[in-house]
Short mmCIF file of C-alpha atoms in Angstrom, two decimals:
data_model
loop_
_atom_site.label_atom_id
_atom_site.label_comp_id
_atom_site.label_asym_id
_atom_site.label_seq_id
_atom_site.Cartn_x
_atom_site.Cartn_y
_atom_site.Cartn_z
CA MET A 777 89.95 138.11 327.63
CA PHE A 778 87.67 135.21 327.38
CA ASN A 779 87.18 135.99 323.72
CA THR A 780 90.83 135.39 323.27
CA SER A 781 91.44 132.37 324.57
CA ILE A 782 87.94 131.08 323.08
CA SER A 783 89.53 132.08 319.61
CA GLY A 784 92.76 130.35 320.46
CA ILE A 785 91.00 127.36 321.20
CA ARG A 786 88.74 127.34 317.91
CA GLY A 787 92.01 127.93 315.88
CA SER A 788 93.67 124.89 317.85
CA GLN A 789 90.73 122.80 317.07
CA LYS A 790 90.42 123.88 313.16
CA TYR A 791 94.45 123.06 313.38
CA LEU A 792 93.68 119.56 314.82
CA ASP A 793 90.65 118.99 312.43
CA THR A 794 92.93 119.88 309.25
CA THR A 795 95.68 117.44 310.64
CA SER A 796 93.53 114.78 311.31
CA ASN A 797 92.14 114.94 307.91
CA ASN A 798 95.55 114.58 306.37
CA ILE A 799 96.31 111.77 308.53
CA SER A 800 93.08 109.95 307.83
CA ASN A 801 93.66 110.46 303.88
CA ALA A 802 97.24 109.23 303.87
CA ASN A 803 96.40 106.18 301.78
CA SER A 804 93.69 108.21 299.52
CA TYR A 805 94.93 108.17 295.95
CA GLY A 806 95.35 111.50 294.46
CA PHE A 807 94.63 113.25 297.94
CA LYS A 808 95.99 116.65 298.39
CA ARG A 809 97.01 117.64 302.39
CA SER A 810 95.50 120.49 303.84
CA ARG A 811 97.39 123.46 305.47
CA ALA A 812 95.21 125.79 308.32
CA GLU A 813 96.31 129.28 307.87
CA PHE A 814 95.57 131.87 310.52
CA ALA A 815 95.81 135.37 311.44
CA ASP A 816 95.74 137.63 314.38
CA LEU A 817 93.27 140.08 315.36
CA TYR A 818 93.31 143.59 316.53
CA SER A 819 90.75 146.39 317.46
CA ASN A 820 90.70 148.82 314.78
CA SER A 821 88.98 151.75 317.09
CA VAL A 822 90.40 155.07 316.59
CA PHE A 823 90.73 155.30 320.77
CA SER A 824 92.98 152.60 320.90
CA SER A 825 96.45 152.78 321.44
CA VAL A 826 98.78 150.74 319.02
CA LYS A 827 101.43 150.67 321.35
CA THR A 828 99.31 149.15 324.20
CA ASN A 829 96.74 146.78 322.13
CA THR A 830 97.35 143.73 323.19
CA GLY A 831 95.40 142.31 320.35
CA MET A 832 91.94 139.96 320.47
CA GLY A 833 93.05 136.31 319.73
CA THR A 834 93.13 134.64 316.24
CA THR A 835 91.17 133.65 313.14
CA THR A 836 91.23 130.98 310.61
CA THR A 837 91.89 132.63 307.22
CA ASN A 838 91.63 129.64 305.18
CA VAL A 839 92.59 126.01 304.92
CA ALA A 840 94.68 125.61 301.56
CA GLN A 841 95.29 122.57 299.99
CA GLN A 842 99.21 121.87 298.83
CA PHE A 843 98.80 120.44 295.46
CA SER A 844 102.48 119.11 295.46
CA GLN A 845 103.33 115.98 293.39
CA GLY A 846 102.66 112.97 295.56
CA SER A 847 104.89 109.94 294.80
CA LEU A 848 103.87 107.16 292.39
CA SER A 849 102.92 103.83 293.44
CA GLY A 850 105.05 102.09 290.33
CA ASP A 851 103.37 99.39 288.55
CA THR A 852 99.48 98.38 289.59
CA GLY A 853 99.29 95.79 287.36
CA ASN A 854 96.14 97.63 286.18
CA ASN A 855 96.73 99.25 282.63
CA LEU A 856 93.50 101.54 283.52
CA ASP A 857 95.21 102.97 286.39
CA MET A 858 96.47 106.46 285.63
CA ALA A 859 98.90 108.88 287.40
CA ILE A 860 99.63 112.31 286.67
CA SER A 861 103.46 113.34 286.81
CA GLY A 862 102.93 117.14 286.42
CA ASN A 863 99.96 119.98 287.30
CA GLY A 864 97.39 118.59 285.38
CA PHE A 865 93.86 117.26 286.54
CA PHE A 866 91.61 114.46 285.14
CA VAL A 867 88.38 115.87 283.71
CA LEU A 868 85.06 113.97 284.83
CA SER A 869 81.56 114.08 284.37
CA SER A 870 78.57 112.64 286.45
CA SER A 871 76.75 111.92 283.13
CA GLU A 872 77.41 109.49 280.30
CA ASN A 873 76.79 111.67 277.40
CA GLY A 874 78.18 114.70 279.48
CA THR A 875 75.01 116.85 279.10
CA ASN A 876 75.04 117.90 282.74
CA ALA A 877 78.90 119.24 282.06
CA THR A 878 77.28 122.34 280.36
CA ALA A 879 75.50 123.21 283.34
CA ASN A 880 77.12 125.43 286.25
CA GLY A 881 79.56 123.13 287.99
CA GLY A 882 79.03 120.42 285.44
CA ARG A 883 82.31 118.86 285.30
CA SER A 884 84.75 118.07 288.19
CA TYR A 885 88.40 117.55 288.40
CA THR A 886 90.61 114.58 290.04
CA ARG A 887 94.20 113.71 290.44
CA ASN A 888 93.03 110.33 291.48
CA GLY A 889 93.53 107.90 288.46
CA ALA A 890 92.12 104.63 289.76
CA PHE A 891 90.00 103.87 287.06
CA GLN A 892 87.91 100.97 286.03
CA ILE A 893 85.42 99.71 283.29
CA ASN A 894 81.55 100.10 284.29
CA LYS A 895 79.04 97.50 282.67
CA ASP A 896 78.65 99.53 279.66
CA GLY A 897 82.39 99.85 278.60
CA PHE A 898 83.01 103.16 279.84
CA ILE A 899 85.92 104.21 282.03
CA VAL A 900 84.89 105.52 285.24
CA THR A 901 85.94 106.22 289.01
CA ALA A 902 84.96 103.89 292.04
CA MET A 903 82.16 106.39 292.42
CA GLY A 904 80.70 105.92 288.83
CA ASP A 905 81.61 109.28 287.33
CA TYR A 906 83.02 109.29 283.85
CA LEU A 907 86.53 109.75 282.46
CA GLN A 908 86.34 112.41 279.80
CA GLY A 909 88.54 112.44 276.86
CA TYR A 910 89.03 113.92 273.17
CA ASP A 911 88.10 112.43 269.86
CA VAL A 912 91.56 111.41 268.00
CA ASP A 913 92.39 110.64 264.60
CA LYS A 914 94.08 107.41 263.44
CA THR A 915 97.60 108.47 264.26
CA GLY A 916 96.35 109.50 267.78
CA ASN A 917 96.44 112.88 267.27
CA ALA A 918 93.28 114.96 269.12
CA THR A 919 91.09 116.32 266.81
CA ASN A 920 89.67 118.99 268.99
CA LEU A 921 91.12 120.23 272.28
CA ASP A 922 87.90 122.45 273.57
CA ILE A 923 86.88 121.57 277.02
CA THR A 924 83.33 121.71 275.71
CA SER A 925 83.76 118.84 273.20
CA THR A 926 84.91 116.24 275.99
CA HIS A 927 82.76 113.15 276.23
CA ALA A 928 82.95 109.70 278.31
CA ILE A 929 85.37 107.18 277.00
CA GLN A 930 84.13 103.80 275.88
CA ILE A 931 86.16 100.83 275.39
CA PRO A 932 85.16 98.99 272.21
CA SER A 933 83.37 95.55 273.17
CA ASP A 934 82.83 94.37 269.49
CA THR A 935 85.57 92.59 267.72
CA GLY A 936 87.60 94.74 265.12
CA ALA A 937 86.41 94.60 261.34
CA PRO A 938 88.88 92.84 258.82
CA LYS A 939 90.42 95.11 256.20
CA GLN A 940 91.15 93.30 252.86
CA THR A 941 94.83 93.75 251.84
CA SER A 942 95.31 95.97 248.88
CA LYS A 943 99.03 96.68 249.24
CA MET A 944 102.00 94.39 250.36
CA GLY A 945 105.69 95.01 250.23
CA MET A 946 108.83 93.14 250.76
CA THR A 947 112.65 93.75 250.20
CA VAL A 948 114.29 90.73 248.51
CA ASN A 949 117.96 90.17 248.05
CA LEU A 950 118.74 87.29 245.58
CA PRO A 951 121.74 85.56 246.00
CA ALA A 952 124.53 86.67 243.34
CA ASN A 953 126.74 83.54 243.65
CA ALA A 954 123.56 80.94 242.79
CA GLU A 955 123.57 79.02 240.08
CA SER A 956 121.39 79.31 237.06
CA LEU A 957 119.09 76.49 236.29
CA LYS A 958 119.73 75.32 232.99
CA HIS A 959 116.21 74.57 231.65
CA GLY A 960 115.10 78.00 233.11
CA MET A 961 111.34 77.66 233.84
CA THR A 962 110.58 74.53 231.06
CA ASP A 963 111.08 72.16 234.21
CA PHE A 964 109.90 74.31 237.24
CA ASP A 965 107.93 72.23 239.61
CA HIS A 966 106.67 74.04 242.71
CA LYS A 967 106.81 70.93 244.65
CA ASP A 968 110.39 70.30 244.00
CA SER A 969 112.84 72.61 245.30
CA SER A 970 115.85 71.63 243.24
CA THR A 971 114.05 73.43 240.33
CA TYR A 972 113.72 76.89 241.52
CA THR A 973 116.54 78.77 243.71
CA ASN A 974 114.36 80.49 246.53
CA ALA A 975 110.86 80.77 247.86
CA THR A 976 109.00 82.77 250.32
CA SER A 977 105.66 83.54 251.62
CA GLN A 978 103.43 86.38 252.60
CA THR A 979 99.84 86.59 254.15
CA VAL A 980 97.27 88.06 251.98
CA TYR A 981 93.62 88.91 253.86
CA ASP A 982 90.60 88.76 251.84
CA SER A 983 87.20 90.65 252.60
CA LEU A 984 85.84 88.35 255.07
CA GLY A 985 89.28 88.65 257.00
CA GLY A 986 90.32 85.20 255.94
CA ALA A 987 94.19 84.66 255.74
CA HIS A 988 95.80 83.16 252.90
CA THR A 989 99.48 82.33 252.24
CA ILE A 990 100.77 83.42 248.87
CA THR A 991 104.23 82.03 248.04
CA TYR A 992 106.73 83.53 245.79
CA TYR A 993 109.35 81.29 243.49
CA PHE A 994 112.49 82.75 242.24
CA VAL A 995 114.14 81.18 239.46
CA LYS A 996 117.49 82.09 238.57
CA ASP A 997 117.28 81.53 234.64
CA HIS A 998 120.87 82.79 233.26
CA VAL A 999 123.41 85.03 233.02
CA ASN A 1000 124.14 87.35 229.81
CA ASP A 1001 127.39 86.06 229.00
CA GLY A 1002 127.03 85.39 225.08
CA SER A 1003 127.01 81.55 225.56
CA PRO A 1004 124.24 79.36 223.83
CA ASN A 1005 120.75 79.59 225.01
CA PRO A 1006 119.34 75.96 225.59
CA GLN A 1007 115.79 77.33 225.88
CA ASP A 1008 116.16 78.69 222.44
CA PRO A 1009 114.74 76.21 219.62
CA ALA A 1010 117.10 78.11 217.16
CA GLY A 1011 120.20 77.80 218.90
CA GLY A 1012 120.61 81.39 219.71
CA ASN A 1013 123.23 82.72 222.30
CA TYR A 1014 122.39 85.19 225.31
CA PRO A 1015 123.65 88.47 224.90
CA ASN A 1016 127.18 89.49 226.30
CA ASP A 1017 126.49 92.55 228.73
CA GLY A 1018 126.92 90.40 232.22
CA HIS A 1019 123.27 90.85 233.08
CA THR A 1020 121.68 88.16 235.41
CA ILE A 1021 117.82 86.96 234.60
CA TRP A 1022 115.49 85.94 237.51
CA ASN A 1023 111.88 84.82 236.90
CA VAL A 1024 109.30 85.02 239.44
CA VAL A 1025 106.08 83.03 239.96
CA ALA A 1026 103.72 82.92 242.55
CA TYR A 1027 101.19 80.39 244.20
CA MET A 1028 98.16 80.56 246.64
CA GLY A 1029 98.28 77.09 248.22
CA ASP A 1030 98.73 74.30 245.28
CA THR A 1031 96.89 76.98 243.31
CA GLN A 1032 98.78 79.31 240.96
CA VAL A 1033 97.88 82.96 240.63
CA ASP A 1034 98.65 85.24 237.57
CA ILE A 1035 100.63 88.73 238.08
CA SER A 1036 98.51 91.29 235.83
CA GLY A 1037 100.17 91.91 232.57
CA GLY A 1038 102.98 89.16 233.45
CA LYS A 1039 105.41 87.31 231.50
CA LYS A 1040 104.30 84.08 229.87
CA PHE A 1041 106.29 81.18 231.23
CA THR A 1042 105.45 77.72 229.89
CA VAL A 1043 106.58 74.42 231.42
CA ASP A 1044 107.56 71.63 228.92
CA ASN A 1045 104.82 69.31 228.17
CA GLY A 1046 107.50 66.64 228.14
CA SER A 1047 108.90 67.51 231.61
CA ALA A 1048 108.80 65.12 234.80
CA SER A 1049 107.62 68.42 236.66
CA SER A 1050 104.21 67.65 238.49
CA ASP A 1051 103.24 71.20 236.71
CA HIS A 1052 104.07 69.86 233.21
CA GLY A 1053 102.13 71.85 230.72
CA GLN A 1054 101.46 74.59 233.17
CA VAL A 1055 101.43 78.21 231.72
CA TYR A 1056 102.27 81.00 234.18
CA TYR A 1057 101.87 84.76 234.11
CA GLY A 1058 104.92 86.09 236.30
CA VAL A 1059 107.44 88.71 236.09
CA GLN A 1060 111.17 88.72 234.67
CA LEU A 1061 113.96 90.51 236.45
CA GLU A 1062 117.26 91.98 235.25
CA PHE A 1063 120.14 92.73 237.23
CA GLY A 1064 122.93 94.83 236.40
CA THR A 1065 126.44 93.99 236.88
CA ASP A 1066 126.39 96.37 240.30
CA GLY A 1067 123.38 93.97 241.51
CA ARG A 1068 120.73 96.71 241.10
CA LEU A 1069 117.39 96.03 239.34
CA ILE A 1070 117.68 97.16 235.83
CA SER A 1071 114.05 96.15 234.63
CA GLN A 1072 110.98 94.11 235.70
CA LYS A 1073 109.43 92.94 232.36
CA GLY A 1074 105.94 91.41 231.75
CA GLU A 1075 104.39 90.12 228.70
CA ALA A 1076 104.39 93.67 226.86
CA GLY A 1077 107.19 95.29 228.66
CA GLU A 1078 107.75 96.84 231.80
CA ILE A 1079 105.22 96.21 234.78
CA ALA A 1080 104.14 96.82 238.20
CA ILE A 1081 103.49 93.48 240.18
CA ASN A 1082 99.81 93.28 240.77
CA PHE A 1083 97.18 90.53 241.37
CA THR A 1084 93.90 91.01 240.33
CA ASN A 1085 90.30 89.50 239.69
CA ASN A 1086 89.96 90.60 236.51
CA GLY A 1087 91.33 87.73 234.61
CA SER A 1088 89.44 87.94 231.24
CA ALA A 1089 90.48 91.35 230.56
CA THR A 1090 94.09 91.38 231.92
CA TYR A 1091 95.47 87.95 230.15
CA PRO A 1092 95.32 86.92 226.65
CA PRO A 1093 92.87 83.54 226.16
CA GLU A 1094 94.59 80.04 226.79
CA ASN A 1095 93.15 77.13 225.76
CA GLY A 1096 90.33 78.81 224.22
CA GLY A 1097 89.00 80.73 227.35
CA ALA A 1098 90.22 83.49 229.66
CA ARG A 1099 92.31 82.36 232.93
CA ALA A 1100 89.71 83.11 235.54
CA ALA A 1101 91.00 79.94 237.66
CA ASN A 1102 94.25 81.89 238.07
CA THR A 1103 92.78 85.14 239.65
CA LEU A 1104 93.23 86.10 243.36
CA ALA A 1105 89.42 85.21 244.05
CA ALA A 1106 90.01 81.60 242.70
CA ALA A 1107 93.03 81.08 244.73
CA MET A 1108 91.18 82.28 247.80
CA GLY A 1109 88.27 79.72 247.25
CA GLY A 1110 85.98 81.90 246.06
CA GLY A 1111 82.85 83.76 248.33
CA VAL A 1112 85.20 86.92 248.72
CA ASP A 1113 85.28 90.45 247.35
CA ASP A 1114 85.95 89.60 243.25
CA SER A 1115 86.99 93.13 242.83
CA GLN A 1116 90.25 93.00 245.44
CA GLU A 1117 93.38 94.07 243.86
CA VAL A 1118 96.76 93.69 245.62
CA ASN A 1119 99.72 95.84 244.79
CA LEU A 1120 103.12 94.38 245.59
CA ASP A 1121 106.00 96.59 246.18
CA LEU A 1122 109.23 94.23 245.74
CA ASN A 1123 112.27 95.65 245.94
CA TYR A 1124 115.00 94.13 244.62
CA THR A 1125 118.85 93.58 244.81
CA GLN A 1126 121.37 91.08 243.83
CA TYR A 1127 124.42 91.39 245.89
CA GLY A 1128 127.67 89.43 246.21
CA SER A 1129 126.38 87.52 249.46
CA SER A 1130 125.08 84.02 248.93
CA LYS A 1131 122.54 84.73 251.14
CA PHE A 1132 118.97 84.80 250.23
CA SER A 1133 117.02 87.37 252.48
CA ILE A 1134 113.71 89.30 253.28
CA SER A 1135 113.15 92.57 255.01
CA ASN A 1136 110.88 95.17 255.42
CA VAL A 1137 107.48 93.07 255.16
CA THR A 1138 104.58 94.89 255.29
CA ASN A 1139 100.78 94.62 254.71
CA ASP A 1140 97.87 97.08 254.65
CA GLY A 1141 95.19 94.42 255.67
CA TYR A 1142 94.27 92.39 258.52
CA SER A 1143 91.83 89.60 259.81
CA THR A 1144 89.12 89.96 262.13
CA GLY A 1145 90.45 90.97 265.98
CA LEU A 1146 89.25 90.49 269.49
CA LEU A 1147 90.12 92.96 271.97
CA GLU A 1148 93.05 91.65 274.05
CA ASN A 1149 94.43 94.41 275.70
CA VAL A 1150 93.75 98.56 276.56
CA GLU A 1151 96.62 100.87 277.81
CA VAL A 1152 97.31 104.55 277.95
CA ASN A 1153 100.52 106.09 276.59
CA GLU A 1154 102.41 109.10 278.39
CA TYR A 1155 100.36 111.47 276.03
CA GLY A 1156 97.25 110.04 277.32
CA VAL A 1157 96.02 108.19 274.21
CA ILE A 1158 94.34 105.16 275.27
CA LEU A 1159 95.33 102.10 272.80
CA ALA A 1160 93.28 98.93 272.13
CA SER A 1161 95.14 95.91 271.21
CA TYR A 1162 93.40 93.10 268.91
CA SER A 1163 94.37 89.51 268.66
CA ASN A 1164 95.25 90.48 264.99
CA GLY A 1165 98.20 92.56 266.06
CA ARG A 1166 96.40 95.55 265.35
CA GLN A 1167 96.56 98.52 267.41
CA GLU A 1168 93.98 101.25 267.32
CA ALA A 1169 93.92 104.90 269.17
CA ILE A 1170 90.48 105.22 270.84
CA ALA A 1171 90.69 108.71 272.64
CA MET A 1172 92.90 110.71 274.38
CA VAL A 1173 92.40 111.54 278.14
CA ALA A 1174 91.50 115.05 278.58
CA MET A 1175 93.49 117.22 281.06
CA ALA A 1176 92.97 120.53 282.23
CA ASN A 1177 94.78 123.11 284.38
CA PHE A 1178 94.47 126.22 286.32
CA ASN A 1179 95.57 129.62 287.13
CA ASN A 1180 95.28 129.29 290.83
CA ASN A 1181 95.03 125.46 292.18
CA GLN A 1182 94.03 126.68 295.36
CA GLY A 1183 90.68 128.46 294.19
CA LEU A 1184 89.28 124.92 293.34
CA GLN A 1185 86.18 124.17 295.33
CA LYS A 1186 86.49 120.91 297.28
CA ILE A 1187 83.49 118.71 296.93
CA GLY A 1188 85.07 115.08 298.23
CA ASP A 1189 85.84 112.08 296.76
CA THR A 1190 89.28 113.43 295.55
CA GLN A 1191 87.57 115.75 293.15
CA TRP A 1192 87.28 119.53 292.73
CA LYS A 1193 85.42 122.32 290.86
CA GLU A 1194 85.77 125.33 289.19
CA SER A 1195 84.98 128.59 290.97
CA LEU A 1196 85.77 132.28 290.45
CA HIS A 1197 88.86 132.09 292.45
CA SER A 1198 90.78 129.29 290.47
CA GLY A 1199 89.64 130.63 287.09
CA GLU A 1200 88.44 128.78 284.45
CA ALA A 1201 89.83 125.23 283.18
CA GLN A 1202 92.17 125.59 280.65
CA ALA A 1203 92.06 122.44 278.32
CA GLY A 1204 95.10 120.40 276.94
CA GLN A 1205 96.77 117.23 276.55
CA ALA A 1206 99.46 115.23 278.52
CA LYS A 1207 103.04 116.13 278.31
CA THR A 1208 102.27 119.39 276.86
CA GLY A 1209 103.09 122.77 279.00
CA LEU A 1210 102.54 122.19 282.75
CA MET A 1211 100.00 119.51 282.30
CA GLY A 1212 102.58 116.75 283.00
CA ALA A 1213 103.02 112.94 281.49
CA ILE A 1214 100.38 110.31 281.95
CA LYS A 1215 102.25 107.02 283.69
CA GLY A 1216 100.09 104.35 282.89
CA ALA A 1217 99.69 101.46 285.32
CA ASN A 1218 100.39 103.84 288.06
CA LEU A 1219 98.61 105.85 290.97
CA GLU A 1220 99.64 109.29 292.50
CA LEU A 1221 99.90 108.48 296.36
CA SER A 1222 98.88 111.12 298.49
CA ASN A 1223 101.06 113.74 299.57
CA VAL A 1224 100.49 113.47 303.04
CA GLU A 1225 103.97 113.17 305.35
CA LEU A 1226 102.71 111.37 308.32
CA ALA A 1227 106.00 112.38 310.28
CA THR A 1228 105.03 115.74 309.69
CA GLU A 1229 101.33 115.55 310.55
CA LEU A 1230 102.01 113.79 313.93
CA VAL A 1231 104.39 116.58 314.64
CA ASP A 1232 101.67 119.07 313.66
CA LEU A 1233 99.40 116.92 315.88
CA ILE A 1234 101.18 117.46 318.78
CA ILE A 1235 101.76 121.24 318.14
CA ALA A 1236 97.84 121.34 317.91
CA GLN A 1237 97.11 119.55 320.85
CA ARG A 1238 99.49 121.43 323.14
CA SER A 1239 97.89 124.77 321.37
CA TYR A 1240 94.70 123.73 322.53
CA GLN A 1241 95.65 122.87 325.91
CA ALA A 1242 97.47 126.02 326.42
CA ASN A 1243 94.73 128.21 325.47
CA ALA A 1244 92.51 126.18 327.78
CA GLN A 1245 94.51 126.73 330.47
CA ALA A 1246 94.71 130.51 329.71
CA LEU A 1247 90.85 130.42 329.91
CA GLN A 1248 91.25 128.53 333.21
CA THR A 1249 93.51 131.03 334.31
CA GLN A 1250 91.63 133.90 333.59
CA ASN A 1251 88.25 132.02 335.05
CA THR A 1252 90.62 131.89 338.67
CA ALA A 1253 91.53 135.65 338.45
CA MET A 1254 87.62 136.53 337.82
CA ASP A 1255 86.81 134.39 340.84
CA SER A 1256 89.36 136.30 342.89
CA ILE A 1257 88.11 139.80 341.97
CA MET A 1258 84.49 138.74 342.40
CA ASN A 1259 85.58 137.12 346.22
CA ILE A 1260 87.08 140.55 347.26
CA ARG A 1261 85.32 141.95 350.32
#
């Protein structure tokens, strides 16, 4: 009889301990409340009567953690704080290179996403354990989702290397209602806006990351309406097909840049233009009556627009020498990769609107960039943003799940380890299956409900007192028996 009450006291103490632990961790990020589970005890003797057996008390069968979702904190202001909205776990390792992760129990798992950067640039917990991630390609897709391929995630501390421009793009609408310039290119002056119709600029990056501005000048030459051609020394007429002719030349600063294989234009020597006598290699555009580009012509016919540094091989001699002074490298000032070539994908239209417009500007080059920010998206991809406007995927946060979460081994610091009862860790990525999405700049709060725990605390206390009273009653009854004379 004494043992029955003692087992009740022990069970009540376990209930109190469990409830107290829940209350003490109400503010622990990622903490999962525990529930003390009990079972009754009965004698299994073949001589006992099941009809009259009063039982032998209680025993604690399990202290099971409850992995229900905790509330999210909202924006913490720290982009490295992460919360899981779902069933997954973050993967941790106590070593930088993950060598101990191959040993039994080397990896641990947590729901606490309060991460920071250590002195070596690795993402770690407050206790110094390393957050594990997968390698990713340029688009942010994981290259290997095997749990054994995870590694510590290091934020790059160096500057982002530059990339020289090799391809640029732009969509240009030239105004169909613009007036033709009577003398076309013969009076062109890049310093005088009255000698060209429109202009726009774009940035080009050299091999050292230097930024250079290249400006395109658009000159509406004429409309093929059968009228006399003032630029024809023989006094001929324009064709009469209604097509519109535009000329395009390029400058980098005050240095003219040739278009590879371009059409030759010459500014009259007697012109008042500051560019008098200048020879250009640009491109001539021909638009149909529907506003669409018919041809893009150079010196020898249809061409693509390219800027190149190979002046002597691309252009005919001018004034007894090659046009090396008009190459891309010369315009950039020298000291850069003199093999750099830039392909310019200009998409032209000439529609009825009188407005000159530019859209869809692209450039595959960029300058040297300094790391400015690190953030994580809902798929767990860690993105580094640089001062040159570039964003690079560094790694993907590794996620894991288990067949039986309650079988995980509790090791403290809001961490668990794999066990025989939990099953092996199942690797995955955020926002797939049951893993859940990652919320950056958020933390998962404890799933402890204080009101419920306080009620449980009262119940545990009363149960303890009741069992103690039963023990006292049994002791009193025993004293009475012992005092019978």
